[in-house]
CSV table of C-alpha atoms in Angstrom, one decimal:
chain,number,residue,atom,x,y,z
A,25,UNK,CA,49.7,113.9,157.9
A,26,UNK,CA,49.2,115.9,154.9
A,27,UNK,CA,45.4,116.1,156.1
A,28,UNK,CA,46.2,116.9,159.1
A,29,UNK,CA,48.3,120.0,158.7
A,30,UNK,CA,45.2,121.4,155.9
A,31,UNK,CA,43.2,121.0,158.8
A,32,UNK,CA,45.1,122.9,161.3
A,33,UNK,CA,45.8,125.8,158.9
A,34,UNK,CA,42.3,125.7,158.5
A,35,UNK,CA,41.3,126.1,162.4
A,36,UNK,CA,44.6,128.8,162.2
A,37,UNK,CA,42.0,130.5,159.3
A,38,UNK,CA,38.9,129.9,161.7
A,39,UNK,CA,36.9,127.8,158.8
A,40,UNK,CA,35.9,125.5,161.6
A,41,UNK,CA,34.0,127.9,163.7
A,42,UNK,CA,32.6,129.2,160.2
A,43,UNK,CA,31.6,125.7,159.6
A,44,UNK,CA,29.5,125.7,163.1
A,45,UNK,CA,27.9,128.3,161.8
A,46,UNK,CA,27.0,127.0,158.3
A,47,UNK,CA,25.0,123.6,159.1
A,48,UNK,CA,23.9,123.3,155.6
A,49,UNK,CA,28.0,123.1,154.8
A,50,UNK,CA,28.5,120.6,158.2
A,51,UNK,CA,25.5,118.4,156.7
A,52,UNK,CA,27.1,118.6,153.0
A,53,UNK,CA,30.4,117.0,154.6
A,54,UNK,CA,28.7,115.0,156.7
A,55,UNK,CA,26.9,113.2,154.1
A,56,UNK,CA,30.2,113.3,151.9
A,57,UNK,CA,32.2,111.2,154.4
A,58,UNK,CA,29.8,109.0,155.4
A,59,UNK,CA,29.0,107.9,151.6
A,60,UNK,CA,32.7,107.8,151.2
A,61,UNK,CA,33.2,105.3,154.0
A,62,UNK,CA,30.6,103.3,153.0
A,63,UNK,CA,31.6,102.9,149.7
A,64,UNK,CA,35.4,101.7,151.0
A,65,UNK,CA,33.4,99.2,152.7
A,66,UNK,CA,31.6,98.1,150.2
A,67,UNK,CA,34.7,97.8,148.5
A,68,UNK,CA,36.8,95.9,151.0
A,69,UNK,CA,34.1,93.8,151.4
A,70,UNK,CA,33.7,92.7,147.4
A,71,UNK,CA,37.4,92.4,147.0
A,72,UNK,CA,38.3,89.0,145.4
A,73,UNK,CA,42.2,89.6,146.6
A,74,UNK,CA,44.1,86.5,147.7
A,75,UNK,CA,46.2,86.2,150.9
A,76,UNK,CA,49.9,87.6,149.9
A,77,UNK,CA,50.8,84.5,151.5
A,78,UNK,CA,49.3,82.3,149.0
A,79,UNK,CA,51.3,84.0,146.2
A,80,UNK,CA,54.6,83.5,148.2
A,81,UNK,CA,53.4,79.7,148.3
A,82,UNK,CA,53.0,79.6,144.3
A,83,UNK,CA,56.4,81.5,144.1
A,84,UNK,CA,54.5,84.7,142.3
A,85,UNK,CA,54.9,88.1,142.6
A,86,UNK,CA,52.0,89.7,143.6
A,87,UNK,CA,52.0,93.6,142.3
A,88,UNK,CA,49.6,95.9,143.9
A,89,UNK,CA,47.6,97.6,141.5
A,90,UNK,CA,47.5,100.7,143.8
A,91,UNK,CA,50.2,103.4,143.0
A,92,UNK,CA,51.5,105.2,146.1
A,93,UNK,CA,49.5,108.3,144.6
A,94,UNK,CA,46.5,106.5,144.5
A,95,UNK,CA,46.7,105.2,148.3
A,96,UNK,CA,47.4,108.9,148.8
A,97,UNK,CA,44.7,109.9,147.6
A,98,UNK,CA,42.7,107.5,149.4
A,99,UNK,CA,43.7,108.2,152.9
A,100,UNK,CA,43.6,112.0,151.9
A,101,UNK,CA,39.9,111.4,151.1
A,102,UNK,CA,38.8,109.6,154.3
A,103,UNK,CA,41.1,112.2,156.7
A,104,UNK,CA,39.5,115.3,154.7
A,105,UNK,CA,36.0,114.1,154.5
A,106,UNK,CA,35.4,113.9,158.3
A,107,UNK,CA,34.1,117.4,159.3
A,108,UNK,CA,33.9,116.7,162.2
A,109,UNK,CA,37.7,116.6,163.0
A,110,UNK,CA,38.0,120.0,161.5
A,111,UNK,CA,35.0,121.1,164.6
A,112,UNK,CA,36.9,118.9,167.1
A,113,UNK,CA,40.2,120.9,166.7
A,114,UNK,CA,38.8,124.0,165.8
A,115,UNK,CA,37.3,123.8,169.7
A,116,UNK,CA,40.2,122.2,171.0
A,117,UNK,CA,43.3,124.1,169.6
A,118,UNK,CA,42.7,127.9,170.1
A,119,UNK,CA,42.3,127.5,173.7
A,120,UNK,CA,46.0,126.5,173.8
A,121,UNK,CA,47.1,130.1,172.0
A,122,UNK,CA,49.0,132.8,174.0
A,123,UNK,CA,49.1,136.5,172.9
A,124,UNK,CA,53.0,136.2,173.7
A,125,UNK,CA,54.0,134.1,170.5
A,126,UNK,CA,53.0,134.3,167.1
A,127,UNK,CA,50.2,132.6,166.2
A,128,UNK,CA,51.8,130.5,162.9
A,129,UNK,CA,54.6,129.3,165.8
A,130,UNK,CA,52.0,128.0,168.1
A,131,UNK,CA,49.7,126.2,165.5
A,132,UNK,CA,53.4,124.5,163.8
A,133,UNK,CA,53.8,123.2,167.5
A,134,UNK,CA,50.7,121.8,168.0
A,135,UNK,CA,50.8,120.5,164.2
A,136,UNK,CA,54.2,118.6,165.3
A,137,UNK,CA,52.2,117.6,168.6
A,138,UNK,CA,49.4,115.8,166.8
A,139,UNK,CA,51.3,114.3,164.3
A,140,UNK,CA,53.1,112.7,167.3
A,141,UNK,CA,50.4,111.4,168.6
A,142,UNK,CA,49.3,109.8,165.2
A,143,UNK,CA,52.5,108.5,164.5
A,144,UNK,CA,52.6,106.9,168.0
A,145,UNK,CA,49.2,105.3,167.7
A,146,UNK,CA,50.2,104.0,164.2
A,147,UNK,CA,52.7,102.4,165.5
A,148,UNK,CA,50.9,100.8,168.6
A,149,UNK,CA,48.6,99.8,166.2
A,150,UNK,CA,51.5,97.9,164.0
A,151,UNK,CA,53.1,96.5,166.8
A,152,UNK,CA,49.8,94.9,168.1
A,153,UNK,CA,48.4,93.7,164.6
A,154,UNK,CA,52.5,92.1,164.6
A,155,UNK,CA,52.2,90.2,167.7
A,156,UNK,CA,48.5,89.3,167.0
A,157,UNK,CA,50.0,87.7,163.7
A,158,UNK,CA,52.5,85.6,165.8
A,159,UNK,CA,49.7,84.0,168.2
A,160,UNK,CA,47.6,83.1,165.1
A,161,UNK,CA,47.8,81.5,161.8
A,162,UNK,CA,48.6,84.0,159.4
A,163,UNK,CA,47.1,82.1,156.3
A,164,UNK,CA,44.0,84.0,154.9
A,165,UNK,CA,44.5,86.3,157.7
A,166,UNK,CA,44.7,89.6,155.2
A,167,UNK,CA,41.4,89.0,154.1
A,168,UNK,CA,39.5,88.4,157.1
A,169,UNK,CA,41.3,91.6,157.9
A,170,UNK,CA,40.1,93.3,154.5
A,171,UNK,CA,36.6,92.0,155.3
A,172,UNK,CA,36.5,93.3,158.9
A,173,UNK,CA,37.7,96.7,157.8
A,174,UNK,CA,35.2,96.8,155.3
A,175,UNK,CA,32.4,95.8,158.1
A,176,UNK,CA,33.8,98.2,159.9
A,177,UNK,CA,34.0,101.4,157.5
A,178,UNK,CA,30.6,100.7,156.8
A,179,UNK,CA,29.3,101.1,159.9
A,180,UNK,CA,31.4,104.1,161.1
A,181,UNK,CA,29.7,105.8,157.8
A,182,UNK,CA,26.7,104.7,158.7
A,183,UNK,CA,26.8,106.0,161.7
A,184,UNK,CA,28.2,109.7,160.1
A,185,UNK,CA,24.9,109.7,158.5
A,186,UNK,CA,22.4,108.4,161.2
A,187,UNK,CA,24.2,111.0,164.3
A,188,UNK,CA,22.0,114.2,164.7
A,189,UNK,CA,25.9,116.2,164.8
């Protein structure tokens, strides 16, 4: 959310229609991201991590090595380095502005709005990945997921790169 709220103060500051008009900055991003996703691919995709359920099994603890910061930072990283977010709402968000209201109230509403919507499709997505787990055997079933994810971020960079926008 914390991405999310840079960004909007950001369209609020018009950077994204200064971005349209920058392409060598929109291309500098672009390439950014898309490394940056590939590069959590490659990383999900080399992990050597067990399933959390085999530690339960040999009565271990299994401590992430990941501080809260760190994951953070992560998430931060993948959120901010998609430029094309930043064009998205920068097209998307003005068009909902009145002259009646201040400008800061409006963008808090439609910050509130989207992280809503996030929050909700988080959830959905928790709730399906939940019942998924009950139909199938959940042994080794984190790191399929890790791999898939890592199949999965590399193509999405990929494709950042390869798109002529």
């Amino acid at each position: 959310m914390t991405c999310q709220f840079l960004i909007v103060c950001l369209v609020a500051l018009g950077v994204g229609a200064l971005l349209q008009t920058l392409p060598v900055w929109f291309l500098v991003m672009k390439i950014m991201g898309g490394t940056y996703l590939i590069y959590l691919g490659i990383k999900a995709l080399r992990s050597k991590k067990k399933s959390t359920f085999d530690a339960i099994d040999n009565i271990a603890v299994n401590k992430s090595t990941k501080t809260g910061l760190a994951l953070f930072g992560e998430a931060f990283l993948v959120s901010a380095s998609n430029p094309k977010t930043l064009i998205f709402l920068s097209a998307f968000l003005p068009q909902f502005l009145t002259l009646e209201s201040p400008a800061y109230q409006q963008f808090s509403v439609m910050f509130i709005t989207i992280c809503a919507i996030v929050t909700s499709v988080h959830i959905g997505y928790a709730f399906g990945i939940a019942r998924l787990g009950k139909r199938f055997s959940l042994k080794n079933m984190e790191a399929k997921i890790t791999k898939i994810t890592g199949g999965l971020f590399i193509t999405m960079g990929g494709g950042i790169l390869l798109s002529n926008r």
